[in-house]
mmCIF file with all atom_site columns, C-alpha atoms in Angstrom:
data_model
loop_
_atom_site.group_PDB
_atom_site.id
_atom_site.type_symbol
_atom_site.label_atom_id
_atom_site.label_alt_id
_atom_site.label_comp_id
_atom_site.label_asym_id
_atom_site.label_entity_id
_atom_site.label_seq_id
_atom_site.pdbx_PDB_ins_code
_atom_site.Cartn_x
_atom_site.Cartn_y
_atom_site.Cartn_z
_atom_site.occupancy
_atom_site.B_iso_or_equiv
_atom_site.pdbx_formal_charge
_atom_site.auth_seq_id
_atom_site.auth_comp_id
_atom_site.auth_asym_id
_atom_site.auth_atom_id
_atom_site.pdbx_PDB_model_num
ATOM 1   C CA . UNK A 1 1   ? 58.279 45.712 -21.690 1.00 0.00 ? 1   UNK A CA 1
ATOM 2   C CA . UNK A 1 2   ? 55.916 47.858 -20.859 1.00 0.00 ? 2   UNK A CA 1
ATOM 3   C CA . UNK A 1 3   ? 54.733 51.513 -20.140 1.00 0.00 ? 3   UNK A CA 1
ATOM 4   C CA . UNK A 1 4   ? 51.494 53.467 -19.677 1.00 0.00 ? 4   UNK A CA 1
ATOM 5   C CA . UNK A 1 5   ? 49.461 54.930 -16.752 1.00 0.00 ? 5   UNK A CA 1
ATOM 6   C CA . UNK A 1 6   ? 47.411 53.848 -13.779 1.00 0.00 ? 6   UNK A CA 1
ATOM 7   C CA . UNK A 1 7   ? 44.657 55.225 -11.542 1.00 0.00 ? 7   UNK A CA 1
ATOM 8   C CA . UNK A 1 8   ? 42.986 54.806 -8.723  1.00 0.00 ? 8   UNK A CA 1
ATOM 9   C CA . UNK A 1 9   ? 39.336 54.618 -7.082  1.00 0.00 ? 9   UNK A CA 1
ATOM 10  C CA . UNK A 1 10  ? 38.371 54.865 -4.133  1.00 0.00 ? 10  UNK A CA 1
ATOM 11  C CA . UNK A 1 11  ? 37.102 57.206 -0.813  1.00 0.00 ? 11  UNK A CA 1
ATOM 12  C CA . UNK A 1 12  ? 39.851 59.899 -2.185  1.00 0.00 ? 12  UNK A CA 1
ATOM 13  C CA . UNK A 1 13  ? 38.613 59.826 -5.857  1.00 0.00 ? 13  UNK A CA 1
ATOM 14  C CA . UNK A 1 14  ? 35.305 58.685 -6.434  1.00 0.00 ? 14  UNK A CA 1
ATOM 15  C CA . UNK A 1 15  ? 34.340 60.790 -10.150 1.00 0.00 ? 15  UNK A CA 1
ATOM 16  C CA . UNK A 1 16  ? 35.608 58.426 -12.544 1.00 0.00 ? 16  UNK A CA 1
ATOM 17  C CA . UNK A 1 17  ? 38.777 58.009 -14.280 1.00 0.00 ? 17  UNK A CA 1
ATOM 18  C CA . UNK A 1 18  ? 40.105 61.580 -14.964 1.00 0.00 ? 18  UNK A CA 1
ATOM 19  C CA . UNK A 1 19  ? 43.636 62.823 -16.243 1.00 0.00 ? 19  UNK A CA 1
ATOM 20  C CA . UNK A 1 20  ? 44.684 64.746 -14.083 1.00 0.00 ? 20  UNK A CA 1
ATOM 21  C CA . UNK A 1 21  ? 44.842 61.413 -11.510 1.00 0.00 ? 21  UNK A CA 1
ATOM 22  C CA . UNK A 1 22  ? 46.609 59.095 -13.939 1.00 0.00 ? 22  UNK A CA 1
ATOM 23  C CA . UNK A 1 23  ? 50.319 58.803 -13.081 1.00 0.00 ? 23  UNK A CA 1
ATOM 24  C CA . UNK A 1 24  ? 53.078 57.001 -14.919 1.00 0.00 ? 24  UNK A CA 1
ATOM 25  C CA . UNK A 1 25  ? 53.773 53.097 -14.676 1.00 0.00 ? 25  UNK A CA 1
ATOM 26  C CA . UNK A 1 26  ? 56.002 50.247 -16.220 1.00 0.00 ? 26  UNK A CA 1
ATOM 27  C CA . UNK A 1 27  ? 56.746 46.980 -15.926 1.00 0.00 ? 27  UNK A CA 1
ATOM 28  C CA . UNK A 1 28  ? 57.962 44.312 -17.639 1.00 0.00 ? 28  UNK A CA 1
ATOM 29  C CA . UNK A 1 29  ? 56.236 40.270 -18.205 1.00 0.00 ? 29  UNK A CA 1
ATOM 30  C CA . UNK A 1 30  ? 57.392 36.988 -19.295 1.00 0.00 ? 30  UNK A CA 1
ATOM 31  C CA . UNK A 1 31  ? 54.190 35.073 -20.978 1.00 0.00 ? 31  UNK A CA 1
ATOM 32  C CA . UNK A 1 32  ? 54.561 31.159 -22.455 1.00 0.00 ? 32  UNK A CA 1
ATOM 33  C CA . UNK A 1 33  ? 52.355 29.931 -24.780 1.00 0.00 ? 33  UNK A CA 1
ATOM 34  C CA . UNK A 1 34  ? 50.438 26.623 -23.624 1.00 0.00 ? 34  UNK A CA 1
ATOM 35  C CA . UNK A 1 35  ? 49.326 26.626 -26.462 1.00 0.00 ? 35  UNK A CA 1
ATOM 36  C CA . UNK A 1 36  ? 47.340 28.497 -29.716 1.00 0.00 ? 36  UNK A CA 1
ATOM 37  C CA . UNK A 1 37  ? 44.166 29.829 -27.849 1.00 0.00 ? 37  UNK A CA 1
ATOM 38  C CA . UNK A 1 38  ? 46.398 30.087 -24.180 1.00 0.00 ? 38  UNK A CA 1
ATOM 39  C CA . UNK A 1 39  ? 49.067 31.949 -22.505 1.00 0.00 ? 39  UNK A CA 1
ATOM 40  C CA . UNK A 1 40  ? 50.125 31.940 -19.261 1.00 0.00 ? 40  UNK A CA 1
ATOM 41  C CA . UNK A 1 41  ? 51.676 35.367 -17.992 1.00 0.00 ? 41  UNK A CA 1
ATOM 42  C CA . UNK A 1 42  ? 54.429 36.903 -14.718 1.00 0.00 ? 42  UNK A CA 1
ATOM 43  C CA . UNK A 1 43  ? 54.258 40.453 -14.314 1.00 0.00 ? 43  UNK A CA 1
ATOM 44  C CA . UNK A 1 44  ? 55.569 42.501 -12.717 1.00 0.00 ? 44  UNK A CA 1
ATOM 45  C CA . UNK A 1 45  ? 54.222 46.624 -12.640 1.00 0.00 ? 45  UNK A CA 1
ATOM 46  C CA . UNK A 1 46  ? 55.670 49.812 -10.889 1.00 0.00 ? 46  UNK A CA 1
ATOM 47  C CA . UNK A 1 47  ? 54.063 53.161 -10.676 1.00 0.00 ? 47  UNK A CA 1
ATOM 48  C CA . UNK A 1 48  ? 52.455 55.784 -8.711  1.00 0.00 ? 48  UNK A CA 1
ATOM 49  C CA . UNK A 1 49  ? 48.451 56.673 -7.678  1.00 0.00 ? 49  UNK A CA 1
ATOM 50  C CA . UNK A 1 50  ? 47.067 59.232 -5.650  1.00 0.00 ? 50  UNK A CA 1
ATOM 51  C CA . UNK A 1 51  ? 43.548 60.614 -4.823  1.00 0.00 ? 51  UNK A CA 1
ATOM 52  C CA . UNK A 1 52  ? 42.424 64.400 -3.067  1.00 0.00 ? 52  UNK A CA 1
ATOM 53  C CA . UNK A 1 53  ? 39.497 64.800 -1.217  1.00 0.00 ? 53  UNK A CA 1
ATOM 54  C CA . UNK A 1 54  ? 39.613 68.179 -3.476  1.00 0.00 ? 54  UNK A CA 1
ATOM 55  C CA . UNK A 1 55  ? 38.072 65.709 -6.408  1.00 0.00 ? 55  UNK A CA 1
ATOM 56  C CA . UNK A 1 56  ? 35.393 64.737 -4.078  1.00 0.00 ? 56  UNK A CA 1
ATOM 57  C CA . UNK A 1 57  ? 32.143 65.409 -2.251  1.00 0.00 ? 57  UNK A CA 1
ATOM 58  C CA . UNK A 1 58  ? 33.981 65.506 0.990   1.00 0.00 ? 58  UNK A CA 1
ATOM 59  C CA . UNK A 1 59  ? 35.702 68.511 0.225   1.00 0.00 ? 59  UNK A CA 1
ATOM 60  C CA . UNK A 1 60  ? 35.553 69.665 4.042   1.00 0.00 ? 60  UNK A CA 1
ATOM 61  C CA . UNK A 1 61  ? 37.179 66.824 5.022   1.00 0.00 ? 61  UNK A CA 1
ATOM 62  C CA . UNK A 1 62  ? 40.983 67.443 3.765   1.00 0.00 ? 62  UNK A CA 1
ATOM 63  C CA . UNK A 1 63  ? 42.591 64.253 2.809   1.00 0.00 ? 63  UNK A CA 1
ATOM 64  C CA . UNK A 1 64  ? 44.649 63.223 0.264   1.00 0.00 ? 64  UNK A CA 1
ATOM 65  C CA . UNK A 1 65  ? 47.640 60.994 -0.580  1.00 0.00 ? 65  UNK A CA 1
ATOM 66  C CA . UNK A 1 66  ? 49.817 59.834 -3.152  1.00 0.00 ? 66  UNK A CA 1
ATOM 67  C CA . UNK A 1 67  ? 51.659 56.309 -2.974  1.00 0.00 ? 67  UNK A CA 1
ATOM 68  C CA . UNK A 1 68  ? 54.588 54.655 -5.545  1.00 0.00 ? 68  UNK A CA 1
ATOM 69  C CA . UNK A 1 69  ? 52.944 50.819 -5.733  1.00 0.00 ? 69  UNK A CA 1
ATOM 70  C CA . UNK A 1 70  ? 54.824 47.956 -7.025  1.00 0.00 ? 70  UNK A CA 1
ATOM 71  C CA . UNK A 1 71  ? 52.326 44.889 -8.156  1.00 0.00 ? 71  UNK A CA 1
ATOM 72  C CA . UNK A 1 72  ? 53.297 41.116 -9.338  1.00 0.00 ? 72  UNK A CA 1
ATOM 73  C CA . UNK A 1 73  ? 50.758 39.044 -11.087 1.00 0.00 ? 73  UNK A CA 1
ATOM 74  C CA . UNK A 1 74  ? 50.601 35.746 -12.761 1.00 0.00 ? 74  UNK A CA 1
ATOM 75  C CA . UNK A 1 75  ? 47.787 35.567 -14.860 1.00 0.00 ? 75  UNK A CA 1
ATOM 76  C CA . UNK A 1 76  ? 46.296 33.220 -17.724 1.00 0.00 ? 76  UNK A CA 1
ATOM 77  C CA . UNK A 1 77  ? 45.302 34.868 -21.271 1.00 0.00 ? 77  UNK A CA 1
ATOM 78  C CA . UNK A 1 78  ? 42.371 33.503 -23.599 1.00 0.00 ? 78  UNK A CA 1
ATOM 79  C CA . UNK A 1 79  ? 42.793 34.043 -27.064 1.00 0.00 ? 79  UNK A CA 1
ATOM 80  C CA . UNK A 1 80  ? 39.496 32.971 -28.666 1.00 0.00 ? 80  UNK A CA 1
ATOM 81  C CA . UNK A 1 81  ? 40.183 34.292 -32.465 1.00 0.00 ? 81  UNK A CA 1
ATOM 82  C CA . UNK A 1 82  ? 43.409 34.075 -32.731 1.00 0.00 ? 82  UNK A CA 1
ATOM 83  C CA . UNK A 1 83  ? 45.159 33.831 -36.390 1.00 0.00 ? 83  UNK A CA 1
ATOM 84  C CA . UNK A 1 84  ? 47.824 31.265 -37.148 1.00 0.00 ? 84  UNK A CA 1
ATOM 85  C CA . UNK A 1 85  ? 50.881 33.391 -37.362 1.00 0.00 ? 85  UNK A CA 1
ATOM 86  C CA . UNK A 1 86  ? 51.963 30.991 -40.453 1.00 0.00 ? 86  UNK A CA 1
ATOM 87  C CA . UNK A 1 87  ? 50.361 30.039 -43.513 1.00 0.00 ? 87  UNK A CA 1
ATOM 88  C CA . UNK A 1 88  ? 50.312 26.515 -45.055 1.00 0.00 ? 88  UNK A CA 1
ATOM 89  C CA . UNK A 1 89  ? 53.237 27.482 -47.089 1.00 0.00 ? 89  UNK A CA 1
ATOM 90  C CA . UNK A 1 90  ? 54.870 28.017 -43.839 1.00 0.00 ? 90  UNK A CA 1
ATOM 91  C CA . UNK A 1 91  ? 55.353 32.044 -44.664 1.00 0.00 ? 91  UNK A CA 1
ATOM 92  C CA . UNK A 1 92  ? 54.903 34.449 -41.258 1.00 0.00 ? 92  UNK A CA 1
ATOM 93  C CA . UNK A 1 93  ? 51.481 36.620 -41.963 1.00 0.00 ? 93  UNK A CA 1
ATOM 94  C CA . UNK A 1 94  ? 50.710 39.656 -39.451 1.00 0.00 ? 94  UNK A CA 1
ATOM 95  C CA . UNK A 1 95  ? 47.967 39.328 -37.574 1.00 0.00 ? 95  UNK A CA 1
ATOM 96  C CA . UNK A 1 96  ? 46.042 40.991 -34.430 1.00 0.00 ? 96  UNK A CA 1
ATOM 97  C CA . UNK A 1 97  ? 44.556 38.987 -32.071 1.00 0.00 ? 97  UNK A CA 1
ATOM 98  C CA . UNK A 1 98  ? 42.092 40.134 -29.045 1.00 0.00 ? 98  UNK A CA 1
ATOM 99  C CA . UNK A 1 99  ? 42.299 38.277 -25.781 1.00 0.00 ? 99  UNK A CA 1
ATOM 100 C CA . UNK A 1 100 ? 41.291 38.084 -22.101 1.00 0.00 ? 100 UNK A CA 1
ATOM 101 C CA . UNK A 1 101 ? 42.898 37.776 -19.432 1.00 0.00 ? 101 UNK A CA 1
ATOM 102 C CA . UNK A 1 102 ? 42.489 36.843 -15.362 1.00 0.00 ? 102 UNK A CA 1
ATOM 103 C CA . UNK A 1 103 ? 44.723 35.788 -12.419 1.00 0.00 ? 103 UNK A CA 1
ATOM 104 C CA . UNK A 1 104 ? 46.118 36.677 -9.064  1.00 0.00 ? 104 UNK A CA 1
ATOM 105 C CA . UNK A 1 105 ? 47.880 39.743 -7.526  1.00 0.00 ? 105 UNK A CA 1
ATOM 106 C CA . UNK A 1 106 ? 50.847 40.700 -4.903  1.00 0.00 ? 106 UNK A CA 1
ATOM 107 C CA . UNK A 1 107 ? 49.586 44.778 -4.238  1.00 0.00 ? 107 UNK A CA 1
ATOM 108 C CA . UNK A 1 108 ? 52.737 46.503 -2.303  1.00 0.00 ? 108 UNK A CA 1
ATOM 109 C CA . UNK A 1 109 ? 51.316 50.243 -1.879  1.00 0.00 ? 109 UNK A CA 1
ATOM 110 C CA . UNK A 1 110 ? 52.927 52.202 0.961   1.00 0.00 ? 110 UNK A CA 1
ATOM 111 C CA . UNK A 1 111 ? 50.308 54.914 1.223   1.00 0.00 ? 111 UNK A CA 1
ATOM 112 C CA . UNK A 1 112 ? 51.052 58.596 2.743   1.00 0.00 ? 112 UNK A CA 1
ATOM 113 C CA . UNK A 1 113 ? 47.538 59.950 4.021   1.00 0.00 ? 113 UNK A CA 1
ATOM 114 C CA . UNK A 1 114 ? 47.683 63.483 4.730   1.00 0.00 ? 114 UNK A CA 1
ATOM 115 C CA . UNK A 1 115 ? 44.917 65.933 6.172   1.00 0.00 ? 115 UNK A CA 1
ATOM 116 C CA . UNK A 1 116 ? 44.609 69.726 5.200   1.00 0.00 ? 116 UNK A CA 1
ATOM 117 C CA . UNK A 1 117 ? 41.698 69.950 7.897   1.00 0.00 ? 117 UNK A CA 1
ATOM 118 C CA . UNK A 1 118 ? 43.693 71.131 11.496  1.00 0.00 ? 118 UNK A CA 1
ATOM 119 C CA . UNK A 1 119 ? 40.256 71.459 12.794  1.00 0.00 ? 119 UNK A CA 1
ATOM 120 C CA . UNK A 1 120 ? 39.698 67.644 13.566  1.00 0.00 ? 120 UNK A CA 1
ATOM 121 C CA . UNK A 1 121 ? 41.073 65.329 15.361  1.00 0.00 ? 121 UNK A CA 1
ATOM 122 C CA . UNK A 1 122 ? 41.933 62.357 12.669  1.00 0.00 ? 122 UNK A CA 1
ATOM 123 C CA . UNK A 1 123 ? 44.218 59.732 13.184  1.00 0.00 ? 123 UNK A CA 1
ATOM 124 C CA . UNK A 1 124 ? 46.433 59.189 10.642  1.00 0.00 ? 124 UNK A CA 1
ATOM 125 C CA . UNK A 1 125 ? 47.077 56.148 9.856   1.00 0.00 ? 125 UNK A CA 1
ATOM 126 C CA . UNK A 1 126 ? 44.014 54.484 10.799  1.00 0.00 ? 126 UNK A CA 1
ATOM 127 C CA . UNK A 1 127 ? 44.192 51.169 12.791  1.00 0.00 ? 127 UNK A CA 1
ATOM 128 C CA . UNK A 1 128 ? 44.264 48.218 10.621  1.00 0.00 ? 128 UNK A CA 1
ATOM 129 C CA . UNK A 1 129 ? 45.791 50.473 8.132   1.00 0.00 ? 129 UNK A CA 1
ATOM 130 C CA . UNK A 1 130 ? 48.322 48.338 5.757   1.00 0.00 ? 130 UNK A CA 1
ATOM 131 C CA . UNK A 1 131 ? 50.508 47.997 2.910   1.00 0.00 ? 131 UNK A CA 1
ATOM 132 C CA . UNK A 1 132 ? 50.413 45.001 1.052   1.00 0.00 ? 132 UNK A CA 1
ATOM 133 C CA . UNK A 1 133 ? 47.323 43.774 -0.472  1.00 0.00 ? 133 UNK A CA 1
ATOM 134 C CA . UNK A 1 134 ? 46.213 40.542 -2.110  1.00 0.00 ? 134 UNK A CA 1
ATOM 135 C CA . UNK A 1 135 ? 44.181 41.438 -5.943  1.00 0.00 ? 135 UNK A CA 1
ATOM 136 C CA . UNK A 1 136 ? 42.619 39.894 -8.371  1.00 0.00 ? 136 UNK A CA 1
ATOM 137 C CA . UNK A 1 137 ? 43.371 41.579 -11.660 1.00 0.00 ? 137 UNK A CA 1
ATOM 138 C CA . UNK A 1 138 ? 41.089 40.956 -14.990 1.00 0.00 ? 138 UNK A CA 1
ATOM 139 C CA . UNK A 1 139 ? 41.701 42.216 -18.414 1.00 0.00 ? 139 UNK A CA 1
ATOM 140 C CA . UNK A 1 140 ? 41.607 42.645 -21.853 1.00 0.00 ? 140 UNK A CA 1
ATOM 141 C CA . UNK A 1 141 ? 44.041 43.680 -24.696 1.00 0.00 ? 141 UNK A CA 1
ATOM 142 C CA . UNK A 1 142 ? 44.642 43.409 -28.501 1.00 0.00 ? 142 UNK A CA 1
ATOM 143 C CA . UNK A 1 143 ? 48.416 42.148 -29.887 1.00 0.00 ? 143 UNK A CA 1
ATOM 144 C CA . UNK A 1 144 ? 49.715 42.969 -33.399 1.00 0.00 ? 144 UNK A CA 1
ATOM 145 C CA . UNK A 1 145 ? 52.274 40.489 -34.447 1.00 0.00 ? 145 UNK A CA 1
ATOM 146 C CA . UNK A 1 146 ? 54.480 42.539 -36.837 1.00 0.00 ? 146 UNK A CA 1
ATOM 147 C CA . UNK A 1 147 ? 57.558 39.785 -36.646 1.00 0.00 ? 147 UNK A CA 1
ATOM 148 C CA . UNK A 1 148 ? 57.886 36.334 -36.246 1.00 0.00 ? 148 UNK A CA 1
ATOM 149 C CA . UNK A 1 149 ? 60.047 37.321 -33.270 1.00 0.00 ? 149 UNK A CA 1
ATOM 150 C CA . UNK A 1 150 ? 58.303 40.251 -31.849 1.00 0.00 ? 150 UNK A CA 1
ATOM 151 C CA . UNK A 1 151 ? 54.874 41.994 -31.515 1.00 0.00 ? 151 UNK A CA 1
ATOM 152 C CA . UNK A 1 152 ? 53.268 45.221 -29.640 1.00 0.00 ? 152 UNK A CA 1
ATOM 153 C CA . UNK A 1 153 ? 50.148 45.500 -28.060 1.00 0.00 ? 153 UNK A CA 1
ATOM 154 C CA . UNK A 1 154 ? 47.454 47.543 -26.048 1.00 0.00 ? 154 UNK A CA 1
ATOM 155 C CA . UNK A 1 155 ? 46.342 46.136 -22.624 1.00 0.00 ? 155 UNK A CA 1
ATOM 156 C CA . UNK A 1 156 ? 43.789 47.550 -19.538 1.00 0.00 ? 156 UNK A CA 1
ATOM 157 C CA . UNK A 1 157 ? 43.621 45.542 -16.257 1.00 0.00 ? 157 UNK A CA 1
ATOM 158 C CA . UNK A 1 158 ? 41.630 45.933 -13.160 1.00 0.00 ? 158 UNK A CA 1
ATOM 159 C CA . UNK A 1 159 ? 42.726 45.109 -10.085 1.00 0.00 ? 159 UNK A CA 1
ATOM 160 C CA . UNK A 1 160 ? 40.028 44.469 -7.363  1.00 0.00 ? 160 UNK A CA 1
ATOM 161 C CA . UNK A 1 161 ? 41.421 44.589 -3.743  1.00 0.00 ? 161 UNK A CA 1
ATOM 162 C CA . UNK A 1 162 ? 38.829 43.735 -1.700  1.00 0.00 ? 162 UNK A CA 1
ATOM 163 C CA . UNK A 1 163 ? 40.382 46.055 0.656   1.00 0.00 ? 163 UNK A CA 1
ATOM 164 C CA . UNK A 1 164 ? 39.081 49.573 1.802   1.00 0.00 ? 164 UNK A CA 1
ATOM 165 C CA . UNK A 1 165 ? 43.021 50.366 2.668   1.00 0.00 ? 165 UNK A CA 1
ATOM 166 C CA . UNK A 1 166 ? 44.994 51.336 -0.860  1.00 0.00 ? 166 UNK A CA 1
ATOM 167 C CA . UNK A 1 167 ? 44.663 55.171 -0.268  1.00 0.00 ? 167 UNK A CA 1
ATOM 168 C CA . UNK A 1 168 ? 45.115 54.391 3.946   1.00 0.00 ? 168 UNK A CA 1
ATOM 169 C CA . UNK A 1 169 ? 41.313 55.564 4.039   1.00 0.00 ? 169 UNK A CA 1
ATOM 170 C CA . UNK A 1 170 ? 38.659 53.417 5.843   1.00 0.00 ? 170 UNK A CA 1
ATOM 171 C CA . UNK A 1 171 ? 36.978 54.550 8.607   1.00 0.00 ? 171 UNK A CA 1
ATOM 172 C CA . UNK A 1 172 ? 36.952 58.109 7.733   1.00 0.00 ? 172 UNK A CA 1
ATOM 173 C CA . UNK A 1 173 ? 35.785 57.199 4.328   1.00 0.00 ? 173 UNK A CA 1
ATOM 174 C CA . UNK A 1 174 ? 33.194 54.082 3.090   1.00 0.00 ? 174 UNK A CA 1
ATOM 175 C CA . UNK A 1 175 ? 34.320 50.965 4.654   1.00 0.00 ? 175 UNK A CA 1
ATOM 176 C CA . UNK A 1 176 ? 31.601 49.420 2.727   1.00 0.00 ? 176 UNK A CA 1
ATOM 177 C CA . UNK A 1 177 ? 33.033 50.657 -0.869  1.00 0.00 ? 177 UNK A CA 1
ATOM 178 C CA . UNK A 1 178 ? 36.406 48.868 -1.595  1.00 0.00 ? 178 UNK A CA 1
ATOM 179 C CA . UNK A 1 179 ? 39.355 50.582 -3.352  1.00 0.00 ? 179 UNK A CA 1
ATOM 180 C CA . UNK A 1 180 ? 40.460 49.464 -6.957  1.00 0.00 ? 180 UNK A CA 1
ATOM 181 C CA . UNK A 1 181 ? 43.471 50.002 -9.276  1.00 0.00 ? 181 UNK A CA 1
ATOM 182 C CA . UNK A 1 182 ? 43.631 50.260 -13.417 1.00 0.00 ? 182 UNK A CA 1
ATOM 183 C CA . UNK A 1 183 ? 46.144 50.408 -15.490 1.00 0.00 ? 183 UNK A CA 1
ATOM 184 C CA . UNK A 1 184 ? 46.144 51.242 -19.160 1.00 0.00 ? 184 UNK A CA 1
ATOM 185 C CA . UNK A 1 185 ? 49.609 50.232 -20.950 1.00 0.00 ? 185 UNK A CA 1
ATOM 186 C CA . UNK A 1 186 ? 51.093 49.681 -24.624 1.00 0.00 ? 186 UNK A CA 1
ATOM 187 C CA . UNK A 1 187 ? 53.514 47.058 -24.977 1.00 0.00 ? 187 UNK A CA 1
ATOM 188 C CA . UNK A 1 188 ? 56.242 45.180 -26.425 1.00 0.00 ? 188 UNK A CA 1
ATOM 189 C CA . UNK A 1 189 ? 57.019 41.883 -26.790 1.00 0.00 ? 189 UNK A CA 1
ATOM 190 C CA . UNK A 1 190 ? 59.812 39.220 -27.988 1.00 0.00 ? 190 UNK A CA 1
ATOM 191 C CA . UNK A 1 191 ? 59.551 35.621 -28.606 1.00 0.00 ? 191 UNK A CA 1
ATOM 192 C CA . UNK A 1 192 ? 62.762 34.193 -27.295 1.00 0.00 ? 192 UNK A CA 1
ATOM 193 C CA . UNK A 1 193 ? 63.247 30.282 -28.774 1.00 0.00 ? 193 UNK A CA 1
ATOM 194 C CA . UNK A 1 194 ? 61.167 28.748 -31.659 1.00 0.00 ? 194 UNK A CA 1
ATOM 195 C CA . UNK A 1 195 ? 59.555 31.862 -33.122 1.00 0.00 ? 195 UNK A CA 1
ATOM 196 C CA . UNK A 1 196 ? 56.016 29.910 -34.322 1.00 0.00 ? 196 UNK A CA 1
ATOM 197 C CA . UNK A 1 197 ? 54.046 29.586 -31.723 1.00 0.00 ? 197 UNK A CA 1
ATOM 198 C CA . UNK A 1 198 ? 51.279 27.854 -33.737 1.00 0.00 ? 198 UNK A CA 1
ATOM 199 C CA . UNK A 1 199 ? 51.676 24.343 -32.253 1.00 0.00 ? 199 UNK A CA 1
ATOM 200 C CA . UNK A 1 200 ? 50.544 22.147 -35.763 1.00 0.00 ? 200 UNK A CA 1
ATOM 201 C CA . UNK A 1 201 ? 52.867 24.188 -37.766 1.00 0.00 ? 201 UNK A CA 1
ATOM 202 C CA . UNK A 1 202 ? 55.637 21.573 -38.298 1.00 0.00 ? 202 UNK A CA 1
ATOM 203 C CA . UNK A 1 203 ? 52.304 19.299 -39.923 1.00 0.00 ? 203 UNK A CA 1
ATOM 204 C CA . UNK A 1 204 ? 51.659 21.855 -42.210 1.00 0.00 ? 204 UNK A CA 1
ATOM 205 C CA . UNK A 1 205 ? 55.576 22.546 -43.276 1.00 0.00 ? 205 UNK A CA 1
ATOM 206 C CA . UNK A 1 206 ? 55.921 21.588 -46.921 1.00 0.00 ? 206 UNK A CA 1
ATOM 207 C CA . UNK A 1 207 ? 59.616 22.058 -47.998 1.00 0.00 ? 207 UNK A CA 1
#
């Protein structure tokens, strides 16, 4: 399980990742172990962005939008210094482990332009404008394993889009700048079935 917040960047919010744009989002994954240095992980993420032209240079211009988004991911995870979760005595010892991670993205965002500015004609929703979008998220995070069974852990992930259509926004915007997603999350996770994931463990059991 997991909770935290996401942003968004893009033609609406171009200043950096501020507060005052980070909304709420959860989600929950199911990760296997391939082995001691690899994981394999489904996700799947729910939550909310939005950007204002207010937060921009293009004040003048009026837009803004929020949008609930629902992502699924399957992703692999290197963990390059991982510690062996059992000793030679075959006792559980606590350990944090860093890691990396990279994969593939579903992006469902059904995005709700809107225009203050009654002054120009605008379009709204552009042409080509749509609502799913293929991403490719990478990321790091650091996992505490507190349990033999269960551990928590702090995660960021960036999703690139390769799309200039997550806030609806292309033509009026940068169609030459694409639109991005992060998400910055704390979670917490069970092992369900053999709780010793280091695979040489039965080799080192003594008793």
């Amino acid at each position: 399980l997991l909770f935290g917040g996401a942003y968004y960047g893009g033609d609406l919010k171009e200043n950096g990742v501020t507060l005052d744009y980070t909304y709420p989002c959860y989600g929950a994954a199911l990760r296997y172990n391939i082995n001691s240095s690899f994981a394999g992980k489904f996700q799947f993420t729910k939550g909310t962005i939005a950007g204002d032209d207010a937060s921009t240079p293009n004040k003048d211009r009026g837009l803004y939008f929020k949008s609930d988004f629902l992502i699924v991911s399957l992703a692999a995870e290197v963990l390059p210094w991982r510690k062996n979760r059992f000793n030679n005595l075959g006792e559980f010892q606590k350990s944090f482990s860093p890691y990396f991670s990279a994969g593939v993205a579903m992006i469902q965002s059904a995005d709700e332009v809107k225009t203050r500015n009654t002054t120009e004609t605008q379009t709204l929703p552009e042409e080509g404008d749509k609502d799913v979008f293929i991403g490719f998220p990478f990321g790091a995070g650091i996992r505490w394993d507190l349990h033999q069974q269960y551990s928590i852990g702090l995660e960021g992930i960036w999703y690139a889009t390769f799309s200039d259509y997550l806030d609806g926004i292309s033509k009026y915007g940068n169609p030459g700048k694409k639109d991005w997603l992060m998400s910055a999350t704390i979670y917490f996770s069970y092992f369900f079935g053999q709780p010793e994931p280091d695979f040489n463990f039965s080799s080192k059991r003594k008793f």
